[in-house]
mmCIF file of N, CA and C in Angstrom:
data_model
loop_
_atom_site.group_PDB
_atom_site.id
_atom_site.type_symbol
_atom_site.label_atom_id
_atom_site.label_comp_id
_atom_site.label_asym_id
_atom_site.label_seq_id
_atom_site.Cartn_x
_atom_site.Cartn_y
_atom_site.Cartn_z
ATOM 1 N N UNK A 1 1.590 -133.647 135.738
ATOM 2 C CA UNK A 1 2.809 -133.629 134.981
ATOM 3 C C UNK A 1 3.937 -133.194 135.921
ATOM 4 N N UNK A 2 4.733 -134.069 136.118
ATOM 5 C CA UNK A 2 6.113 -133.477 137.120
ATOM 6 C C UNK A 2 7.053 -132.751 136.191
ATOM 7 N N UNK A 3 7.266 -131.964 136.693
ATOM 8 C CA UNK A 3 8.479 -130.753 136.380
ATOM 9 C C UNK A 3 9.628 -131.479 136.092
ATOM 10 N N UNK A 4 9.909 -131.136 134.844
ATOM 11 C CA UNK A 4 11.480 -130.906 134.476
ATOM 12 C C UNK A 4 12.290 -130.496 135.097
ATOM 13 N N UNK A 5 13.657 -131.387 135.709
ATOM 14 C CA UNK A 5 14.816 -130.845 136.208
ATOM 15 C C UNK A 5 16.201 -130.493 134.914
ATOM 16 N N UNK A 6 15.844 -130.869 133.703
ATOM 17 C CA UNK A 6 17.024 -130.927 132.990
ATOM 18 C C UNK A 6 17.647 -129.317 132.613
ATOM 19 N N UNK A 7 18.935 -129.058 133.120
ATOM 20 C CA UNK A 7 19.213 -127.647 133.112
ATOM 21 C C UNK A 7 19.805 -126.954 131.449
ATOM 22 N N UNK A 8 19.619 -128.017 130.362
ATOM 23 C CA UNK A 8 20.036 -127.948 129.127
ATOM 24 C C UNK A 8 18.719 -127.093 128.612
ATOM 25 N N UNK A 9 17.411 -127.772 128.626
ATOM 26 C CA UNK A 9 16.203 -127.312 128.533
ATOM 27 C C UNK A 9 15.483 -125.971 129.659
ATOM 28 N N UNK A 10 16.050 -125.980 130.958
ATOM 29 C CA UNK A 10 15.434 -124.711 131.327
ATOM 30 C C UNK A 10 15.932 -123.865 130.839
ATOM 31 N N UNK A 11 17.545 -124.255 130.549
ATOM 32 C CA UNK A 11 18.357 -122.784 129.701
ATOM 33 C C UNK A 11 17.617 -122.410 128.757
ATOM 34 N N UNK A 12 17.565 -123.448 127.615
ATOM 35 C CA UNK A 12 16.913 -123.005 126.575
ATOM 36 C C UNK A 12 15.403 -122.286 126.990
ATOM 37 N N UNK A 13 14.868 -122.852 127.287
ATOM 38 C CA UNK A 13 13.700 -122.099 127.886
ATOM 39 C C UNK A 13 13.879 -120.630 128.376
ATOM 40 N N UNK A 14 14.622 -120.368 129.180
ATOM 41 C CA UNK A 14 14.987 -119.302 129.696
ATOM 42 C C UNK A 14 15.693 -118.248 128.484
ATOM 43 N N UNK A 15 16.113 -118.558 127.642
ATOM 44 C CA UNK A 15 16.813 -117.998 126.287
ATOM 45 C C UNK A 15 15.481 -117.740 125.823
ATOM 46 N N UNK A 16 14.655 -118.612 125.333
ATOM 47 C CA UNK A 16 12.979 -118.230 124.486
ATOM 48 C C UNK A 16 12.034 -117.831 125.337
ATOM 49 N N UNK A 17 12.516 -117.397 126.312
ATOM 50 C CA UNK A 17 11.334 -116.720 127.077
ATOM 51 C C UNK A 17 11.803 -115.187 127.232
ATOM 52 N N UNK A 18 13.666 -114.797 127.167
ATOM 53 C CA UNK A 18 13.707 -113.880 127.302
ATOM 54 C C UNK A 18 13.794 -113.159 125.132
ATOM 55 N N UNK A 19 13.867 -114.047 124.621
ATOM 56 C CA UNK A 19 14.027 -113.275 123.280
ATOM 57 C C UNK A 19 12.515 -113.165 123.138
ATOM 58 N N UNK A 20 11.350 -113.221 123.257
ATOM 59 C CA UNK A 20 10.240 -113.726 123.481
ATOM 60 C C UNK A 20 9.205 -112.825 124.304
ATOM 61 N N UNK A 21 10.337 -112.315 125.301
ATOM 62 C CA UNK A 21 9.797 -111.283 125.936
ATOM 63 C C UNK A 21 8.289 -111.681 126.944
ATOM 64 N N UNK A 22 8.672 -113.164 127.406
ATOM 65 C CA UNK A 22 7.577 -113.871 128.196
ATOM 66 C C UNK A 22 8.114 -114.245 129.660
ATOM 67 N N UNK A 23 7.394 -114.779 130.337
ATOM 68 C CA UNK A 23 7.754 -115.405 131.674
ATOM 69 C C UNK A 23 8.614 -116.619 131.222
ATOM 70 N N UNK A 24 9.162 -117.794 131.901
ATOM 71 C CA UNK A 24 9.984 -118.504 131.403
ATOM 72 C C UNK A 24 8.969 -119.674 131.398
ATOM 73 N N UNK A 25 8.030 -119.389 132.585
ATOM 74 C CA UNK A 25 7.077 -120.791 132.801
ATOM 75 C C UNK A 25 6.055 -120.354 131.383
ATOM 76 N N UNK A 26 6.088 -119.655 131.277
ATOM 77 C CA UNK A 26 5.486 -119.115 129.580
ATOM 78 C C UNK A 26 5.342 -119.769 128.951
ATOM 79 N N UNK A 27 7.242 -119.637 128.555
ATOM 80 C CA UNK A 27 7.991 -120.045 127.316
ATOM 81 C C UNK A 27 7.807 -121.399 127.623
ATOM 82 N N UNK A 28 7.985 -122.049 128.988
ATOM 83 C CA UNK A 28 8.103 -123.886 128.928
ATOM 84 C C UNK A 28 6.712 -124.215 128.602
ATOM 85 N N UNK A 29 5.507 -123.570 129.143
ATOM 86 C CA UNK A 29 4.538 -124.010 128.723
ATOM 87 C C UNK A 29 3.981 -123.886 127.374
ATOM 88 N N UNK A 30 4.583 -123.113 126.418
ATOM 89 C CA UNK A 30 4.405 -122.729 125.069
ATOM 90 C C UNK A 30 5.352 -124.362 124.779
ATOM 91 N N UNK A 31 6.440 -124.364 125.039
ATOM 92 C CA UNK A 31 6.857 -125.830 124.822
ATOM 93 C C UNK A 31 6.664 -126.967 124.914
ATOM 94 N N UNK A 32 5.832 -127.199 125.920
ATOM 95 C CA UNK A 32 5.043 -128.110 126.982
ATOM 96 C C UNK A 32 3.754 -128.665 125.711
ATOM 97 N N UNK A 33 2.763 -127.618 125.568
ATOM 98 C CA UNK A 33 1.716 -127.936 124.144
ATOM 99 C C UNK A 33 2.398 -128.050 123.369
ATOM 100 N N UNK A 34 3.224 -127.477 122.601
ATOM 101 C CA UNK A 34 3.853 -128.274 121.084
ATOM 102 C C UNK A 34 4.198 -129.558 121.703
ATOM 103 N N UNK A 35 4.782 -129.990 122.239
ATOM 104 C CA UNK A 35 5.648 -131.088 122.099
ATOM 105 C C UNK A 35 3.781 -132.220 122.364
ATOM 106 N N UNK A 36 2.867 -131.935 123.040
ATOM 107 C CA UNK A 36 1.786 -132.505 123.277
ATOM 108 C C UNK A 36 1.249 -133.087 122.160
ATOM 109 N N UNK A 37 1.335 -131.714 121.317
ATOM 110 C CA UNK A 37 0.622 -131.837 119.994
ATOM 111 C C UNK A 37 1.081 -132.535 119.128
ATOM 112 N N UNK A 38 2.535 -132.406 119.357
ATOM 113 C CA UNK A 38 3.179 -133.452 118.220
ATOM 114 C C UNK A 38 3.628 -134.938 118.863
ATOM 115 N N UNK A 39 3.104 -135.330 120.608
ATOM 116 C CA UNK A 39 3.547 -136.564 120.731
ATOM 117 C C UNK A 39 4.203 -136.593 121.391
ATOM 118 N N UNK A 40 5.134 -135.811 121.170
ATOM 119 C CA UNK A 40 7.146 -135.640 122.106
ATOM 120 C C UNK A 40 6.394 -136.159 123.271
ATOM 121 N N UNK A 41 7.242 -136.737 124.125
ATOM 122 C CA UNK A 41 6.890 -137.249 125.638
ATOM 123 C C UNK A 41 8.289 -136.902 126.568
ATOM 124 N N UNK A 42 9.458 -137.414 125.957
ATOM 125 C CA UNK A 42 11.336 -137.903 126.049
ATOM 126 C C UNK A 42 11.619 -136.375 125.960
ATOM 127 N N UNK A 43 12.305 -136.267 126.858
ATOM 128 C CA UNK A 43 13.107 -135.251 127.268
ATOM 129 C C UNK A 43 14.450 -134.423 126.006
ATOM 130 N N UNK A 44 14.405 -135.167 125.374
ATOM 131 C CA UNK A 44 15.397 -135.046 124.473
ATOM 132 C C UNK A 44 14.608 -134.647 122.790
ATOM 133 N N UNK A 45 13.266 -134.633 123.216
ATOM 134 C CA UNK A 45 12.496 -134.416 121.954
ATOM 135 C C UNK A 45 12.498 -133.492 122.742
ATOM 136 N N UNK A 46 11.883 -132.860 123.859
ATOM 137 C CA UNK A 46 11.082 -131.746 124.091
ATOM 138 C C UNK A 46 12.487 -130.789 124.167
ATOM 139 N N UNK A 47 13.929 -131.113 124.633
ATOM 140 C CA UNK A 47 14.696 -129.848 124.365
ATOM 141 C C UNK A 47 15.084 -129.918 122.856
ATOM 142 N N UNK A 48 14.773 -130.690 122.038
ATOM 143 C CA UNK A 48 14.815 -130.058 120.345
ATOM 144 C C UNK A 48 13.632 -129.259 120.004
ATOM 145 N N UNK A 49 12.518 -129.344 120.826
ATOM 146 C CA UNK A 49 11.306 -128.477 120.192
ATOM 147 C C UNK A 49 11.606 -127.089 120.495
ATOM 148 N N UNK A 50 12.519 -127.382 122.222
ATOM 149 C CA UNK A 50 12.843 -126.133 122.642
ATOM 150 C C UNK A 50 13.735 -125.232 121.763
ATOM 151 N N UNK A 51 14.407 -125.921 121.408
ATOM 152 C CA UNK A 51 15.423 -125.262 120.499
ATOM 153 C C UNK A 51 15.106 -125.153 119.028
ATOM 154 N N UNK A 52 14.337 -125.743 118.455
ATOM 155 C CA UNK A 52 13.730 -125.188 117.181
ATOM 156 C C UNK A 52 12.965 -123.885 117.032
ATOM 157 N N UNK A 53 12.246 -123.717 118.676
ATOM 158 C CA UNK A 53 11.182 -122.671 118.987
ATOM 159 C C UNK A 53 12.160 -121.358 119.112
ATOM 160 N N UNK A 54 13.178 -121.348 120.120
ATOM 161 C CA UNK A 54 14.274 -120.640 119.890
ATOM 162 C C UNK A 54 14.900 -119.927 118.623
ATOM 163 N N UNK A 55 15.223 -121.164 117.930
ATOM 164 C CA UNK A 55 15.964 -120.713 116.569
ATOM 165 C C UNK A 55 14.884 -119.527 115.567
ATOM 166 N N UNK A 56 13.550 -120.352 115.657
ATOM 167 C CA UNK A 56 12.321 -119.478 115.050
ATOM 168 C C UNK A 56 12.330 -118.349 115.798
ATOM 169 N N UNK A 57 12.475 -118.020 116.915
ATOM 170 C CA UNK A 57 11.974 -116.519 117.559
ATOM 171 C C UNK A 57 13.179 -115.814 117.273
ATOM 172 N N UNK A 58 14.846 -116.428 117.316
ATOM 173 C CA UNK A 58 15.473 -115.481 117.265
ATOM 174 C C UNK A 58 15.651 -114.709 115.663
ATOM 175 N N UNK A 59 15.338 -115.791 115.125
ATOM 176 C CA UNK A 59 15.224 -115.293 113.352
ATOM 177 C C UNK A 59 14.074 -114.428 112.983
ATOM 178 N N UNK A 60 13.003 -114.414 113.574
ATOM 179 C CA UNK A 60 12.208 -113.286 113.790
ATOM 180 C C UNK A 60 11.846 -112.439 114.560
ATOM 181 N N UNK A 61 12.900 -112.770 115.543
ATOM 182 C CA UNK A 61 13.219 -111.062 115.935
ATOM 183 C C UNK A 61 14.206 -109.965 115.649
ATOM 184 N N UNK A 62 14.992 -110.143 114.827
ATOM 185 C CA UNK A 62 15.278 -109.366 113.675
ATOM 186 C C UNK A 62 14.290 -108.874 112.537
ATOM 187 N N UNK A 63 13.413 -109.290 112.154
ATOM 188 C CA UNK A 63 12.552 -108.996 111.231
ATOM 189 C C UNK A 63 11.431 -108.117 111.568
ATOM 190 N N UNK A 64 10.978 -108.532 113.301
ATOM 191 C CA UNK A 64 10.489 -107.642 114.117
ATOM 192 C C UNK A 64 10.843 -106.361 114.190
ATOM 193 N N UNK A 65 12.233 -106.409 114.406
ATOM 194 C CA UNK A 65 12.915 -105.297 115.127
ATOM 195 C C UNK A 65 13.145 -104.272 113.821
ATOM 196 N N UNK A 66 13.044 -104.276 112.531
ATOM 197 C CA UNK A 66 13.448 -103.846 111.361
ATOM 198 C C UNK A 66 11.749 -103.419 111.310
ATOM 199 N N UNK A 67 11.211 -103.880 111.143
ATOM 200 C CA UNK A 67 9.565 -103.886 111.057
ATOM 201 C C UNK A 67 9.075 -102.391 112.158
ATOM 202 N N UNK A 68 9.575 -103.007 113.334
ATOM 203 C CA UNK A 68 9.111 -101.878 114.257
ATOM 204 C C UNK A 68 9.607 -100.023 113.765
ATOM 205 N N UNK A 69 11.306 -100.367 113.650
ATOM 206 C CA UNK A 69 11.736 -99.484 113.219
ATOM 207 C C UNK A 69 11.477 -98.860 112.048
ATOM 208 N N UNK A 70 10.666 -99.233 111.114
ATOM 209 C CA UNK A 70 10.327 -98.527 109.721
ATOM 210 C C UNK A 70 9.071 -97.920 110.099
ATOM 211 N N UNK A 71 8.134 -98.669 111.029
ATOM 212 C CA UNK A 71 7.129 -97.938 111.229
ATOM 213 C C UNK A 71 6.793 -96.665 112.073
ATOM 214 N N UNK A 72 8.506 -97.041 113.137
ATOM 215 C CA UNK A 72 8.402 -95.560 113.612
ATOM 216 C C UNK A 72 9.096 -94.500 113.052
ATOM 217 N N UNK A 73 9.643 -94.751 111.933
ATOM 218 C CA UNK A 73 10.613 -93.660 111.488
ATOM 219 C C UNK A 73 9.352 -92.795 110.565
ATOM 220 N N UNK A 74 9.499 -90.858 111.003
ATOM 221 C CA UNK A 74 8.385 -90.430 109.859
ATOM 222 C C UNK A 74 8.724 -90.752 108.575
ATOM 223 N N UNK A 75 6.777 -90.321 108.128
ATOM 224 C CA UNK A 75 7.034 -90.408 106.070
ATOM 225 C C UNK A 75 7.412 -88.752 105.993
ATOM 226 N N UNK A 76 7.880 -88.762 104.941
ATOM 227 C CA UNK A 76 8.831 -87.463 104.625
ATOM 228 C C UNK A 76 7.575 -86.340 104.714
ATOM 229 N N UNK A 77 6.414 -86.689 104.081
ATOM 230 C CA UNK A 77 5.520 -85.648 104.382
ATOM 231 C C UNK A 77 5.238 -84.774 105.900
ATOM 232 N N UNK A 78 5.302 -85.980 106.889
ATOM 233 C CA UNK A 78 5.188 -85.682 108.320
ATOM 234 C C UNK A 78 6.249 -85.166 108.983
ATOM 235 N N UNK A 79 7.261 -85.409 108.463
ATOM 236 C CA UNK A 79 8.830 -84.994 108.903
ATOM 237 C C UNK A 79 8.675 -83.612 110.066
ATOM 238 N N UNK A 80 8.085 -83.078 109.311
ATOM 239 C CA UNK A 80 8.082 -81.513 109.962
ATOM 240 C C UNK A 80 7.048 -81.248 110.542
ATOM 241 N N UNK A 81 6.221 -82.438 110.801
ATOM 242 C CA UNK A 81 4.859 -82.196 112.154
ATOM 243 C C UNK A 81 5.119 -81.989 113.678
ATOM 244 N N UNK A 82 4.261 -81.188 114.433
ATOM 245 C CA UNK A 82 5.038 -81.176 115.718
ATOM 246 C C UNK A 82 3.464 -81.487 116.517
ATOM 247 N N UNK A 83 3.436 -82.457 117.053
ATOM 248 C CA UNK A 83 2.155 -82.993 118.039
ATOM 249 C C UNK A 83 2.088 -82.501 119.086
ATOM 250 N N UNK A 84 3.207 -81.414 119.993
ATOM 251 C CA UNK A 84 3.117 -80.905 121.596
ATOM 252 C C UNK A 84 3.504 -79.407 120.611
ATOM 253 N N UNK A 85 3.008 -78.872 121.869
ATOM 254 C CA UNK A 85 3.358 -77.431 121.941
ATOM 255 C C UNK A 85 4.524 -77.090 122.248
#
């Protein structure tokens, strides 16, 4: 498979690899199988998969980030626990 030069799609790539919190060759290769799976071959399918994959991670990483934060905040019972000396 020869490498993609199109700099519309490494961006994007590079955007879902860093919201994503992956390598970028990661994120293209996370792009690389979808688009397999669904067929895409054309350059212009595979930067819409890119950018659908995008749109999905950035909309759940807000939901993440709300998620993380409830679980670290104490329950009122624990409030006043102290784990170090």
């Amino acid at each position: 498979m020869a490498a993609q030069r199109d700099r519309a799609y490494l961006a994007t790539c590079a955007r879902l690899a860093s919201v994503l919190q992956l390598s970028s060759a990661t994120a293209r290769l996370r792009v690389e199988q979808l688009a397999a799976r669904e067929g895409v071959r054309d350059p212009a399918g595979r930067q819409a998969i890119a950018e659908r994959l995008l749109a999905m991670a950035e909309a759940e990483d807000g939901a993440t980030a709300r998620l993380l934060e409830a679980q670290l905040r104490p329950l009122e019972h624990e409030s006043g626990f102290l784990d170090e000396d």
